Coordinates of C-alpha atoms in Angstrom, one line a residue:
M39 CA 0.0 0.0 0.0
V40 CA 1.2 3.6 -0.6
R41 CA 1.1 7.2 0.4
T42 CA 1.8 8.5 -3.0
R43 CA 0.6 7.2 -6.4
A44 CA 2.5 3.9 -6.2
L45 CA 1.9 0.7 -4.3
R46 CA 4.1 0.3 -1.2
S47 CA 5.2 -2.9 -2.4
L48 CA 5.8 -4.7 -0.3
A49 CA 14.1 -14.3 -0.8
S50 CA 16.5 -18.7 0.1
A51 CA 17.3 -20.7 3.1
G52 CA 19.4 -24.0 2.8
A53 CA 19.2 -27.4 4.4
I54 CA 21.8 -30.0 5.5
G55 CA 21.4 -33.7 5.9
A56 CA 23.3 -36.9 7.1
L57 CA 24.4 -40.2 5.6
A58 CA 23.9 -43.5 7.5
L59 CA 26.1 -46.6 7.2
T60 CA 24.8 -50.1 7.9
L61 CA 27.3 -52.9 8.8
I62 CA 26.4 -56.7 8.5
A63 CA 28.4 -58.9 11.0
P64 CA 29.5 -62.4 9.7
G65 CA 28.2 -65.6 11.3
P66 CA 30.2 -67.7 13.8
V67 CA 33.3 -69.4 12.5
D68 CA 33.1 -72.6 14.7
D69 CA 29.7 -73.7 13.4
P70 CA 30.2 -77.4 12.4
Q71 CA 27.4 -77.3 9.9
P72 CA 27.7 -75.6 6.6
S73 CA 26.6 -72.1 7.1
R74 CA 23.6 -70.9 5.0
P75 CA 23.8 -67.6 3.3
T76 CA 22.7 -64.7 5.4
P77 CA 20.2 -62.6 3.5
A78 CA 21.5 -59.1 2.9
A79 CA 19.9 -56.4 5.1
D80 CA 17.4 -54.1 3.3
V81 CA 19.3 -50.8 3.3
T82 CA 17.5 -47.6 2.3
P83 CA 19.9 -44.8 1.5
V84 CA 19.4 -41.7 3.6
G85 CA 20.1 -38.4 1.9
P86 CA 19.6 -34.7 2.8
P87 CA 16.1 -33.6 3.6
V88 CA 14.3 -31.8 0.8
F89 CA 14.0 -28.1 1.6
E90 CA 10.4 -26.9 1.5
E91 CA 10.0 -23.1 1.2
P92 CA 7.5 -21.7 3.6
R93 CA 4.2 -20.2 2.4
P94 CA 4.6 -16.5 1.3
P95 CA 3.0 -13.7 3.3
L96 CA -0.7 -13.4 3.1
L97 CA -3.0 -10.4 3.9
P98 CA -6.0 -11.9 5.8
A99 CA -9.5 -10.6 5.2
D100 CA -10.1 -9.7 8.9
F101 CA -7.5 -8.5 11.3
R102 CA -6.5 -5.7 13.6
G103 CA -3.0 -4.6 14.8
E104 CA -1.2 -1.9 16.5
G105 CA 2.4 -0.8 16.4
R106 CA 4.8 2.0 15.5
Y107 CA 5.6 3.8 12.2
I108 CA 9.2 4.9 12.0
V109 CA 11.0 7.3 9.6
R110 CA 14.5 7.1 11.2
D111 CA 16.2 9.9 9.2
L112 CA 13.5 12.4 10.3
G113 CA 13.5 11.2 13.9
I114 CA 9.8 10.2 13.6
D115 CA 8.3 7.3 15.6
V116 CA 4.5 7.5 15.9
P117 CA 1.6 5.2 16.7
F118 CA 0.4 3.0 13.8
T119 CA -2.7 0.9 13.3
W120 CA -3.5 -1.6 10.5
Q121 CA -7.0 -3.0 10.3
G122 CA -9.0 -5.2 7.9
R123 CA -12.6 -6.1 7.5
G124 CA -14.2 -8.3 4.8
G125 CA -11.2 -7.8 2.5
D126 CA -11.0 -4.0 2.9
S127 CA -8.1 -2.7 4.9
Q128 CA -6.7 0.6 6.3
M129 CA -3.4 1.8 7.6
T130 CA -3.2 4.9 9.8
A131 CA 0.1 6.5 11.0
G132 CA 0.3 9.3 13.5
G133 CA -2.5 11.8 14.1
P134 CA -3.3 15.5 14.5
E135 CA -0.9 15.8 17.5
Y136 CA 2.0 14.1 15.7
P137 CA 4.5 15.4 13.1
I138 CA 3.0 13.0 10.5
W139 CA -0.5 11.8 9.9
F140 CA -1.7 9.8 6.9
T141 CA -4.0 6.9 5.9
N142 CA -3.9 4.3 3.2
L143 CA -6.9 2.2 2.3
I144 CA -8.1 -0.7 0.1
Y145 CA -11.8 0.0 0.0
R146 CA -14.3 -1.6 -2.2
N147 CA -11.7 -2.6 -4.9
T148 CA -10.1 0.9 -4.8
L149 CA -6.8 2.0 -3.5
Y150 CA -6.7 5.4 -1.6
T151 CA -4.0 7.4 0.0
L152 CA -4.5 10.6 2.1
T153 CA -1.7 12.6 3.8
Y154 CA -2.9 15.1 6.4
K155 CA 0.5 16.1 7.8
W156 CA 4.1 15.6 6.8
P157 CA 7.3 17.7 7.4
G158 CA 7.9 20.3 4.7
I159 CA 4.3 20.0 3.4
S160 CA 2.0 23.0 4.0
P161 CA -1.3 21.9 5.7
D162 CA -3.1 24.8 4.0
P163 CA -4.8 24.1 1.6
P164 CA -5.3 20.4 2.7
R165 CA -4.0 17.8 0.4
Q166 CA -6.5 15.9 -1.7
C167 CA -7.3 12.3 -1.1
D168 CA -5.8 10.4 -4.0
R169 CA -7.9 7.6 -5.5
V170 CA -5.0 5.7 -7.0
G171 CA -7.0 3.1 -9.0
F172 CA -8.5 -0.3 -9.0
F173 CA -6.9 -2.5 -6.4
N174 CA -8.0 -5.2 -3.9
R175 CA -6.8 -7.8 -1.5
Q176 CA -6.6 -10.5 -4.1
I177 CA -4.2 -8.4 -6.3
F178 CA -2.1 -7.7 -3.2
N179 CA -1.9 -11.3 -2.3
D180 CA -1.0 -12.3 -5.8
L181 CA 1.8 -9.8 -5.7
L182 CA 3.0 -11.3 -2.4
K183 CA 3.3 -14.7 -4.1
T184 CA 6.2 -13.3 -6.2
A185 CA 8.2 -12.4 -3.1
R186 CA 11.6 -14.1 -2.6
F187 CA 12.3 -16.0 0.7
V188 CA 15.3 -14.6 2.5
G189 CA 15.3 -17.0 5.5
P190 CA 14.1 -17.5 9.0
E191 CA 15.0 -14.8 11.6
T192 CA 14.4 -13.6 15.1
L193 CA 13.0 -10.1 15.6
Q194 CA 14.5 -8.9 18.9
G195 CA 12.5 -6.5 21.1
T196 CA 10.4 -6.5 24.2
K197 CA 9.3 -9.9 23.0
D198 CA 11.4 -11.9 20.6
R199 CA 9.5 -13.2 17.6
R200 CA 10.5 -16.0 15.2
V201 CA 9.7 -14.8 11.7
D202 CA 10.2 -15.6 8.0
H203 CA 11.9 -12.8 6.1
W204 CA 10.6 -12.2 2.5
R205 CA 11.7 -9.6 -0.1
L206 CA 9.4 -8.1 -2.6
G207 CA 10.7 -6.0 -5.5
V208 CA 9.1 -4.0 -8.2
V209 CA 11.5 -3.2 -11.1
G210 CA 10.9 -1.2 -14.3
G211 CA 12.5 -1.9 -17.7
S212 CA 13.6 -5.1 -19.2
T213 CA 12.8 -8.5 -17.7
Q214 CA 15.6 -10.2 -19.6
P215 CA 19.0 -11.0 -17.9
G216 CA 22.2 -9.3 -18.9
E217 CA 23.0 -5.7 -19.8
N218 CA 19.5 -4.4 -20.3
L219 CA 18.0 -1.2 -19.1
R220 CA 16.1 -1.6 -15.8
F221 CA 15.6 0.4 -12.6
P222 CA 14.3 -0.3 -9.1
I223 CA 10.9 1.2 -8.3
A224 CA 10.2 -0.2 -4.9
L225 CA 11.6 -2.7 -2.4
G226 CA 9.8 -4.3 0.6
D227 CA 11.1 -6.5 3.3
V228 CA 8.2 -8.4 5.0
Y229 CA 8.5 -10.3 8.2
V230 CA 5.6 -12.7 9.0
D231 CA 5.2 -15.3 11.8
Q232 CA 6.9 -18.6 11.0
R233 CA 3.8 -20.5 12.1
N234 CA 1.3 -18.3 10.4
P235 CA 2.2 -16.2 7.3
S236 CA -1.0 -14.2 7.6
Q237 CA 0.4 -12.7 10.9
W238 CA 2.5 -9.7 10.1
W239 CA 5.1 -8.3 12.5
Q240 CA 7.3 -5.9 10.5
V241 CA 7.7 -4.2 7.1
L242 CA 10.5 -2.1 5.7
Q243 CA 9.7 -0.3 2.5
F244 CA 12.1 1.7 0.2
G245 CA 11.6 3.3 -3.1
F246 CA 9.7 5.9 -5.2
Q247 CA 6.6 5.4 -3.1
N248 CA 8.4 7.2 -0.2
L249 CA 9.2 10.5 -2.0
F250 CA 8.2 12.6 1.0
D251 CA 11.2 11.2 2.9
P252 CA 14.7 12.3 1.8
A253 CA 16.1 8.8 2.6
L254 CA 13.2 7.1 0.7
D255 CA 12.7 4.5 3.4
E256 CA 10.1 4.0 6.1
W257 CA 9.0 1.0 8.1
F258 CA 6.4 -0.2 10.6
T259 CA 6.6 -2.8 13.3
M260 CA 3.6 -4.4 15.0
T261 CA 3.2 -5.0 18.7
T262 CA -0.1 -6.7 18.4
F263 CA -1.8 -8.5 15.6
S264 CA -5.0 -10.6 15.8
H265 CA -7.4 -12.1 13.3
Q266 CA -10.5 -10.3 14.4
P267 CA -12.4 -7.9 12.2
G268 CA -11.2 -4.3 12.5
Q269 CA -12.7 -1.0 11.4
V270 CA -12.2 0.4 7.9
T271 CA -13.6 3.9 7.3
L272 CA -13.3 5.9 4.1
P273 CA -12.5 9.6 5.0
D274 CA -15.0 12.2 4.0
L275 CA -12.3 13.9 1.8
C276 CA -12.0 10.8 -0.4
P277 CA -14.2 10.4 -3.5
P278 CA -16.4 7.3 -3.9
P279 CA -14.9 4.0 -5.0
L280 CA -14.5 3.3 -8.7

């Protein structure tokens, strides 16, 4: 999701195995009777386990979470909420009493972004609510399926969380390898719970979608995230859905 006219877009771990050896002991040497052949043991070779990549991040239809939205180069660390209901969803960072305040929505198959406050942007006249275009949860989840798995990690904080780290990139230009013209548009590092990829704990986003920030990077981290329906409200300043 985005604050400007582009999606905040939001990859491999290895495995090692062991080799087992089976030894067959000979029969007794003092047996006066001719020894009968001992059937060979049935040995099944053991190789390294097959690595199975975890499921990619998934935005659930219903959820509610709270955390912090951080723009480190501007010294900004403000409250952040992210809620979903019936497939619609809404992010809100800051508020009237904070140095930044914006909201992003997926609402009835339409993507919106509205910035109320940001350093260096005059509040008068108020900025318009941008109806970016047709977009929904299904499109977002399809985009998440293209993410690359970075590996398992532990997010350290008040409570350590075991997460899977995914990287999502949006690149413009040629899709062919080699010396062809291409340029990065957006990059997102997504951290979801190892046991449940629909439980989000942190996102770092970098690229053109962060043009309000000189360093072009912002991130949010969640302190709570539950799969209960949240509240999604289209601001009065926003035009109706497409």
